[in-house]
């Protein structure tokens, strides 16, 4: 059974330091590569799906979260406000800033900053942004429960008639990402408020607006039914402003957690007085669809470490190719292959004889997808195109291939983001 906390340290992916604080992991070079590759993938998928990326600050005035409802319904999970420029409450020169617990209030303001026509809708806004949760130290662990979160978040501002299609498209985007990443959803959950949770007075766990909850829940059920996805309803798991679809994953021990979400929100468009100009020339209220493909980068990487045991797919692997000259006599040819791979954008390293015997170097590179061994026989074939003996991570040995062909194959596998290392008929 793989534990991402142990593997993360063994493979030099991430670590923590008590001086930085609990729940605040830092990323080592190989871990940062995995994280950045994942972020680049998400941005690419979102661009292809018509999202436009923004960037917003991790701080906001307390008033912003009072308007959004976070201060009334979510303040227990927020860090205390910071007083700036004055003596505190009652000082007209003071200003209270808060580390944001979510990105949606910022995105609502960005939408509100410009006038929008119905012709622009749906307007899909995405960001990989930082946010902070005041998690208690007892629940923190590895990358799955942290205080500093980098969230793959997006908000779609659309008409009521577009909301179901947009939420359904978001579920399809999540399914595509899971296929590319090798992630399996164990179930889909329709997360609802606790019984009567949307009906009481304000200031509790949920926004008090029965009609809001009824409309949003009906639309999400329509989304799930139209998608043909089996789901279970769960009371007490909703966001404070509305119900949501949670995509559940499980770790090797069978413990479930939520990775991805889709939500339909009538609350914040009302609170921020959002509107668009309809075909009748009048102002209309948009619907806000919240959507996260991979959830937090931290939790996604934790799951991928455990899912693959550190043997990441080619496109995510910190090192995609290791070049292994048998002796110093093959170093020159090994360096040419290394630079050829680097020029093609591959993440490649050279592990020469100074790192130990060939067997020891092969074992040290056991999680690298491709190993290129260059011995006397391969070096002697230089006139035939610089052959290298290929070893695959799964134990297969396709044999000697020209260096240029190997680099082209690896680049193609990385670009395709598939699970296969080699054509099955070509390896033995």
Coordinates of C-alpha atoms in Angstrom, one line a residue:
X1 CA 0.0 0.0 0.0
X2 CA 1.4 3.4 -1.0
X3 CA 1.5 6.3 1.4
X4 CA 2.1 9.6 -0.4
X5 CA 3.7 11.1 2.7
X6 CA 6.4 8.4 2.9
X7 CA 6.9 8.3 -0.9
X8 CA 7.0 12.1 -1.1
X9 CA 9.9 12.2 1.2
X10 CA 11.7 9.1 -0.2
X11 CA 11.4 10.4 -3.8
X12 CA 12.3 14.0 -2.8
X13 CA 9.0 15.4 -4.0
X14 CA 7.9 17.5 -1.0
X15 CA 8.6 18.0 2.7
X16 CA 7.6 20.2 5.7
X17 CA 9.5 22.2 8.3
X18 CA 8.2 23.2 11.7
X19 CA 9.5 26.7 11.2
X20 CA 7.3 27.1 8.2
X21 CA 4.4 25.5 10.1
X22 CA 2.1 22.5 10.0
X23 CA 0.0 22.2 6.9
X24 CA 2.4 24.3 4.8
X25 CA 4.5 21.8 2.7
X26 CA 7.2 23.0 0.4
X27 CA 8.0 21.4 -3.0
X28 CA 11.4 20.1 -3.9
X29 CA 12.6 20.2 -7.5
X30 CA 11.1 16.9 -8.7
X31 CA 7.8 17.6 -6.9
X32 CA 7.7 21.0 -8.4
X33 CA 8.0 19.4 -11.9
X34 CA 5.1 17.1 -11.2
X35 CA 3.0 20.0 -9.9
X36 CA 3.9 22.4 -12.8
X37 CA 3.2 19.7 -15.4
X38 CA -0.2 19.1 -13.8
X39 CA -1.0 22.8 -13.8
X40 CA 0.1 23.3 -17.4
X41 CA -2.2 20.4 -18.4
X42 CA -5.2 21.9 -16.6
X43 CA -4.7 25.3 -18.2
X44 CA -4.4 23.7 -21.7
X45 CA -7.5 21.6 -21.2
X46 CA -9.4 24.7 -19.9
X47 CA -8.3 26.9 -22.9
X48 CA -9.5 24.2 -25.3
X49 CA -12.8 24.2 -23.5
X50 CA -13.3 28.0 -23.9
X51 CA -12.1 29.2 -20.5
X52 CA -10.3 32.5 -20.1
X53 CA -7.7 32.6 -17.3
X54 CA -7.4 35.4 -14.7
X55 CA -5.2 36.0 -11.7
X56 CA -6.4 37.6 -8.5
X57 CA -4.8 38.4 -5.1
X58 CA -4.9 36.0 -2.1
X59 CA -6.0 38.8 0.2
X60 CA -9.4 40.7 0.3
X61 CA -11.1 43.1 2.6
X62 CA -13.3 41.7 5.3
X63 CA -16.2 43.5 3.7
X64 CA -15.8 41.3 0.6
X65 CA -16.4 38.1 2.6
X66 CA -19.3 39.7 4.5
X67 CA -21.0 40.4 1.2
X68 CA -20.2 36.9 -0.2
X69 CA -21.5 35.2 3.0
X70 CA -18.3 33.6 4.0
X71 CA -17.9 35.7 7.1
X72 CA -21.3 34.7 8.4
X73 CA -21.2 31.0 7.4
X74 CA -17.5 30.1 7.0
X75 CA -15.5 32.3 9.4
X76 CA -14.5 29.3 11.6
X77 CA -12.4 28.0 8.7
X78 CA -10.8 31.4 8.0
X79 CA -7.7 33.0 9.4
X80 CA -8.3 36.0 11.6
X81 CA -8.4 39.4 9.8
X82 CA -5.3 41.6 9.8
X83 CA -5.7 45.2 11.0
X84 CA -3.8 47.7 8.8
X85 CA -3.5 51.5 9.0
X86 CA -5.4 52.1 12.2
X87 CA -6.1 51.1 15.7
X88 CA -8.8 48.6 15.1
X89 CA -12.6 48.6 15.2
X90 CA -14.1 52.1 15.1
X91 CA -11.0 53.7 13.6
X92 CA -12.1 55.2 10.2
X93 CA -8.5 54.9 9.0
X94 CA -8.2 51.2 9.7
X95 CA -8.6 48.4 7.2
X96 CA -9.1 44.7 7.8
X97 CA -7.7 42.3 5.3
X98 CA -8.3 38.5 5.2
X99 CA -6.5 35.6 3.6
X100 CA -9.2 34.3 1.2
X101 CA -10.8 31.0 1.9
X102 CA -12.1 30.7 -1.7
X103 CA -11.7 32.3 -5.1
X104 CA -15.4 32.9 -6.0
X105 CA -15.8 36.3 -4.4
X106 CA -12.8 37.6 -6.4
X107 CA -14.2 36.2 -9.6
X108 CA -17.6 37.7 -9.0
X109 CA -15.9 41.1 -8.7
X110 CA -13.9 40.5 -11.9
X111 CA -17.1 39.7 -13.7
X112 CA -18.8 42.8 -12.2
X113 CA -16.0 45.1 -13.3
X114 CA -17.2 45.1 -16.9
X115 CA -20.6 45.2 -18.6
X116 CA -21.7 42.0 -20.2
X117 CA -24.2 41.2 -23.0
X118 CA -26.1 38.0 -23.3
X119 CA -24.1 37.4 -26.4
X120 CA -21.0 36.9 -24.3
X121 CA -22.5 34.2 -22.2
X122 CA -21.5 31.7 -21.1
X123 CA -18.4 33.6 -19.8
X124 CA -16.0 30.9 -18.4
X125 CA -13.4 32.3 -16.0
X126 CA -10.6 30.1 -14.6
X127 CA -7.7 30.4 -12.2
X128 CA -5.1 28.3 -10.5
X129 CA -5.1 30.3 -7.4
X130 CA -4.0 30.3 -3.8
X131 CA -6.4 30.2 -0.8
X132 CA -6.1 29.5 2.9
X133 CA -8.0 27.5 5.4
X134 CA -7.5 27.7 9.2
X135 CA -7.4 23.9 9.6
X136 CA -6.7 22.6 13.1
X137 CA -3.3 20.9 13.5
X138 CA -4.9 17.6 14.5
X139 CA -6.5 17.1 11.0
X140 CA -3.5 18.1 8.9
X141 CA -1.6 15.4 7.0
X142 CA 0.8 15.4 4.1
X143 CA -0.8 17.0 1.0
X144 CA -4.4 16.0 1.6
X145 CA -5.2 18.5 4.4
X146 CA -3.2 21.6 4.3
X147 CA -3.6 25.3 5.2
X148 CA -2.2 26.8 2.0
X149 CA -4.2 25.4 -1.0
X150 CA -3.6 26.0 -4.7
X151 CA -7.0 25.4 -6.2
X152 CA -7.9 24.6 -9.8
X153 CA -11.0 26.8 -9.8
X154 CA -13.4 28.2 -12.4
X155 CA -16.7 30.1 -12.5
X156 CA -19.1 30.2 -15.4
X157 CA -21.4 33.1 -15.6
X158 CA -24.4 32.1 -17.8
X159 CA -28.1 32.3 -18.3
X160 CA -30.5 30.0 -16.5
X161 CA -31.1 28.1 -19.8
X162 CA -27.4 27.5 -20.1
X163 CA -26.7 26.3 -16.6
X164 CA -27.4 22.6 -17.0
X165 CA -25.4 22.3 -20.2
X166 CA -22.4 24.1 -18.6
X167 CA -22.5 22.0 -15.5
X168 CA -22.8 18.8 -17.6
X169 CA -19.8 19.9 -19.8
X170 CA -17.9 20.5 -16.6
X171 CA -18.5 16.8 -15.5
X172 CA -17.3 15.7 -19.0
X173 CA -14.2 17.7 -18.5
X174 CA -13.6 16.1 -15.2
X175 CA -14.0 12.6 -16.7
X176 CA -11.5 13.5 -19.5
X177 CA -8.9 14.7 -16.9
X178 CA -9.4 11.5 -14.8
X179 CA -8.8 9.4 -17.9
X180 CA -5.6 11.3 -18.8
X181 CA -4.3 11.1 -15.2
X182 CA -5.2 7.5 -14.5
X183 CA -7.6 8.6 -11.7
X184 CA -10.8 6.5 -10.9
X185 CA -13.9 8.1 -9.5
X186 CA -15.4 5.7 -6.9
X187 CA -18.8 7.5 -6.9
X188 CA -20.6 10.8 -7.5
X189 CA -22.4 12.5 -4.6
X190 CA -25.1 15.1 -4.6
X191 CA -24.2 17.0 -1.5
X192 CA -27.2 18.7 0.2
X193 CA -27.7 20.7 3.3
X194 CA -28.7 19.0 6.6
X195 CA -32.4 18.7 7.0
X196 CA -33.9 22.1 7.2
X197 CA -30.5 23.6 6.7
X198 CA -31.5 26.1 4.0
X199 CA -34.6 27.3 5.8
X200 CA -33.5 28.7 9.1
X201 CA -32.3 32.2 10.1
X202 CA -29.1 33.6 8.6
X203 CA -25.7 33.2 10.4
X204 CA -25.8 29.4 10.6
X205 CA -24.1 26.8 8.5
X206 CA -26.2 27.5 5.4
X207 CA -27.7 30.4 3.6
X208 CA -31.4 30.7 4.6
X209 CA -33.2 30.7 1.3
X210 CA -35.5 27.6 0.6
X211 CA -36.2 28.6 -3.0
X212 CA -32.5 29.0 -3.8
X213 CA -31.8 25.4 -2.5
X214 CA -34.8 24.0 -4.3
X215 CA -33.9 25.5 -7.7
X216 CA -30.2 24.6 -7.5
X217 CA -30.8 21.1 -6.3
X218 CA -33.3 20.5 -9.1
X219 CA -30.8 21.7 -11.7
X220 CA -28.0 19.5 -10.4
X221 CA -30.3 16.4 -10.4
X222 CA -31.1 17.3 -14.0
X223 CA -27.3 17.5 -14.8
X224 CA -26.6 14.1 -13.2
X225 CA -29.7 12.4 -14.9
X226 CA -28.8 13.9 -18.3
X227 CA -25.2 12.6 -17.9
X228 CA -26.4 9.1 -17.0
X229 CA -24.2 9.1 -13.9
X230 CA -25.3 7.1 -10.8
X231 CA -25.1 9.2 -7.7
X232 CA -26.0 9.2 -4.0
X233 CA -27.5 12.1 -2.1
X234 CA -25.7 13.1 1.1
X235 CA -27.2 15.5 3.6
X236 CA -24.9 17.9 5.5
X237 CA -22.2 18.0 2.7
X238 CA -23.4 21.1 0.8
X239 CA -21.5 24.4 0.5
X240 CA -23.0 27.1 2.6
X241 CA -24.5 28.8 -0.4
X242 CA -25.8 25.8 -2.3
X243 CA -25.8 22.1 -3.2
X244 CA -23.0 20.6 -5.2
X245 CA -21.9 17.5 -7.1
X246 CA -18.8 15.9 -5.5
X247 CA -16.6 13.5 -7.4
X248 CA -15.3 11.1 -4.8
X249 CA -11.9 9.2 -5.0
X250 CA -10.4 6.7 -2.6
X251 CA -6.9 6.1 -1.4
X252 CA -5.3 2.7 -1.3
X253 CA -6.8 2.1 2.2
X254 CA -10.3 2.8 0.9
X255 CA -10.6 6.2 2.6
X256 CA -12.8 8.5 0.5
X257 CA -12.3 12.2 -0.2
X258 CA -13.7 14.8 -2.6
X259 CA -11.4 15.8 -5.5
X260 CA -13.6 17.6 -8.0
X261 CA -16.8 19.5 -7.7
X262 CA -19.6 21.2 -9.7
X263 CA -22.0 23.6 -8.2
X264 CA -24.8 25.8 -9.3
X265 CA -25.0 29.1 -7.4
X266 CA -27.9 31.6 -7.2
X267 CA -26.7 33.2 -4.0
X268 CA -23.5 35.1 -4.9
X269 CA -24.9 36.6 -8.1
X270 CA -27.6 38.1 -6.0
X271 CA -25.2 39.3 -3.2
X272 CA -22.8 40.9 -5.6
X273 CA -25.7 42.3 -7.8
X274 CA -24.3 40.7 -11.0
X275 CA -26.1 41.1 -14.2
X276 CA -26.0 41.0 -18.0
X277 CA -27.9 42.9 -20.6
X278 CA -30.4 40.6 -22.3
X279 CA -31.9 40.8 -25.8
X280 CA -34.6 43.0 -24.4
X281 CA -32.1 45.7 -23.3
X282 CA -32.8 45.1 -19.7
X283 CA -30.6 43.8 -16.9
X284 CA -30.9 40.1 -16.0
X285 CA -29.2 38.1 -13.2
X286 CA -26.7 35.4 -14.3
X287 CA -26.3 32.0 -12.8
X288 CA -22.9 31.2 -11.4
X289 CA -21.6 27.6 -12.0
X290 CA -18.6 26.7 -9.8
X291 CA -16.4 24.0 -11.2
X292 CA -13.0 22.4 -10.2
X293 CA -11.5 19.7 -12.5
X294 CA -8.8 18.4 -10.2
X295 CA -9.6 20.2 -7.0
X296 CA -6.5 21.4 -5.1
X297 CA -3.2 20.7 -6.7
X298 CA -1.9 19.4 -3.4
X299 CA -4.7 16.7 -3.0
X300 CA -4.4 15.8 -6.7
X301 CA -0.7 15.2 -6.5
X302 CA -1.1 13.2 -3.2
X303 CA -3.6 10.9 -5.0
X304 CA -1.3 10.6 -8.1
X305 CA 1.6 9.6 -5.9
X306 CA -0.4 6.9 -4.2
X307 CA -2.2 5.8 -7.4
X308 CA 1.1 5.3 -9.3
X309 CA 3.4 4.5 -6.5
X310 CA 5.7 7.3 -7.7
X311 CA 5.9 5.7 -11.2
X312 CA 4.2 8.6 -12.9
X313 CA 2.9 8.6 -16.5
X314 CA 5.5 9.7 -18.9
X315 CA 4.2 13.2 -19.2
X316 CA 4.2 13.8 -15.4
X317 CA 7.4 12.0 -14.6
X318 CA 10.1 14.3 -13.1
X319 CA 12.7 12.5 -15.2
X320 CA 11.4 10.9 -18.4
X321 CA 14.7 9.5 -19.7
X322 CA 18.0 8.5 -18.0
X323 CA 21.0 7.9 -20.2
X324 CA 23.4 5.2 -18.9
X325 CA 26.8 4.9 -20.5
X326 CA 28.4 1.6 -19.4
X327 CA 31.8 3.1 -19.1
X328 CA 33.6 6.4 -19.5
X329 CA 34.3 5.5 -23.2
X330 CA 30.6 6.0 -24.0
X331 CA 30.2 9.3 -22.2
X332 CA 30.6 11.5 -25.3
X333 CA 27.8 9.6 -27.1
X334 CA 25.7 9.6 -24.0
X335 CA 26.0 13.4 -23.8
X336 CA 24.9 13.8 -27.4
X337 CA 21.7 11.8 -26.6
X338 CA 21.1 13.8 -23.5
X339 CA 21.3 17.1 -25.4
X340 CA 19.1 15.7 -28.2
X341 CA 16.5 14.8 -25.6
X342 CA 16.7 18.2 -23.8
X343 CA 16.4 20.0 -27.1
X344 CA 13.1 18.2 -27.7
X345 CA 11.8 19.4 -24.4
X346 CA 12.2 16.1 -22.6
X347 CA 13.3 15.9 -18.9
X348 CA 16.4 13.8 -19.2
X349 CA 19.5 13.1 -17.0
X350 CA 22.8 11.4 -17.5
X351 CA 23.9 8.9 -14.9
X352 CA 27.5 7.9 -15.6
X353 CA 29.9 5.3 -14.1
X354 CA 30.8 7.7 -11.3
X355 CA 27.3 6.9 -9.9
X356 CA 28.1 3.2 -9.4
X357 CA 27.8 0.0 -11.4
X358 CA 25.4 -0.3 -14.3
X359 CA 23.1 -2.5 -12.2
X360 CA 23.1 0.0 -9.3
X361 CA 22.2 2.8 -11.7
X362 CA 19.4 0.8 -13.3
X363 CA 17.9 0.1 -9.9
X364 CA 18.3 3.8 -8.9
X365 CA 16.3 4.8 -12.0
X366 CA 13.6 2.2 -11.5
X367 CA 10.8 4.7 -11.6
X368 CA 12.1 6.6 -14.7
X369 CA 10.0 5.5 -17.7
X370 CA 12.9 5.1 -20.1
X371 CA 16.5 4.0 -19.7
X372 CA 19.0 4.3 -22.6
X373 CA 22.0 2.1 -22.1
X374 CA 25.0 2.8 -24.2
X375 CA 27.8 0.1 -24.2
X376 CA 30.6 -0.9 -26.6
X377 CA 28.2 -2.6 -29.0
X378 CA 25.9 0.5 -29.3
X379 CA 28.9 2.9 -29.5
X380 CA 30.4 0.8 -32.3
X381 CA 27.2 1.2 -34.3
X382 CA 27.6 5.0 -34.5
X383 CA 27.8 5.0 -38.3
X384 CA 24.3 3.4 -38.3
X385 CA 22.7 6.3 -36.4
X386 CA 24.0 6.0 -32.8
X387 CA 22.1 3.1 -31.4
X388 CA 21.0 2.8 -27.8
X389 CA 19.7 -0.2 -25.9
X390 CA 16.3 0.7 -24.4
X391 CA 15.0 -0.5 -21.1
X392 CA 11.4 0.3 -20.0
X393 CA 10.3 0.9 -16.5
X394 CA 8.0 -2.1 -16.6
X395 CA 10.9 -4.5 -17.4
X396 CA 10.5 -4.8 -21.1
X397 CA 13.5 -4.4 -23.4
X398 CA 12.6 -3.2 -26.9
X399 CA 16.3 -3.7 -27.9
X400 CA 18.6 -1.3 -29.7
X401 CA 17.1 1.6 -31.5
X402 CA 18.5 4.7 -33.1
X403 CA 18.9 7.6 -30.6
X404 CA 16.8 10.0 -32.8
X405 CA 14.0 7.4 -32.9
X406 CA 14.0 6.9 -29.2
X407 CA 13.7 10.7 -28.5
X408 CA 10.9 11.0 -31.0
X409 CA 9.0 8.1 -29.5
X410 CA 9.3 9.5 -26.0
X411 CA 8.2 13.0 -27.1
X412 CA 5.2 11.5 -28.8
X413 CA 4.2 9.4 -25.7
X414 CA 4.6 12.5 -23.5
X415 CA 2.5 14.6 -25.9
X416 CA -0.3 11.9 -26.1
X417 CA -0.5 11.7 -22.3
X418 CA -1.3 8.0 -22.5
X419 CA -0.4 5.2 -20.1
X420 CA 1.5 3.1 -22.6
X421 CA 5.3 3.3 -22.7
X422 CA 5.9 1.5 -26.0
X423 CA 3.9 -0.2 -28.7
X424 CA 3.2 -3.7 -27.3
X425 CA 4.2 -5.5 -30.5
X426 CA 7.6 -3.7 -30.5
X427 CA 8.8 -4.6 -26.9
X428 CA 9.6 -7.9 -25.3

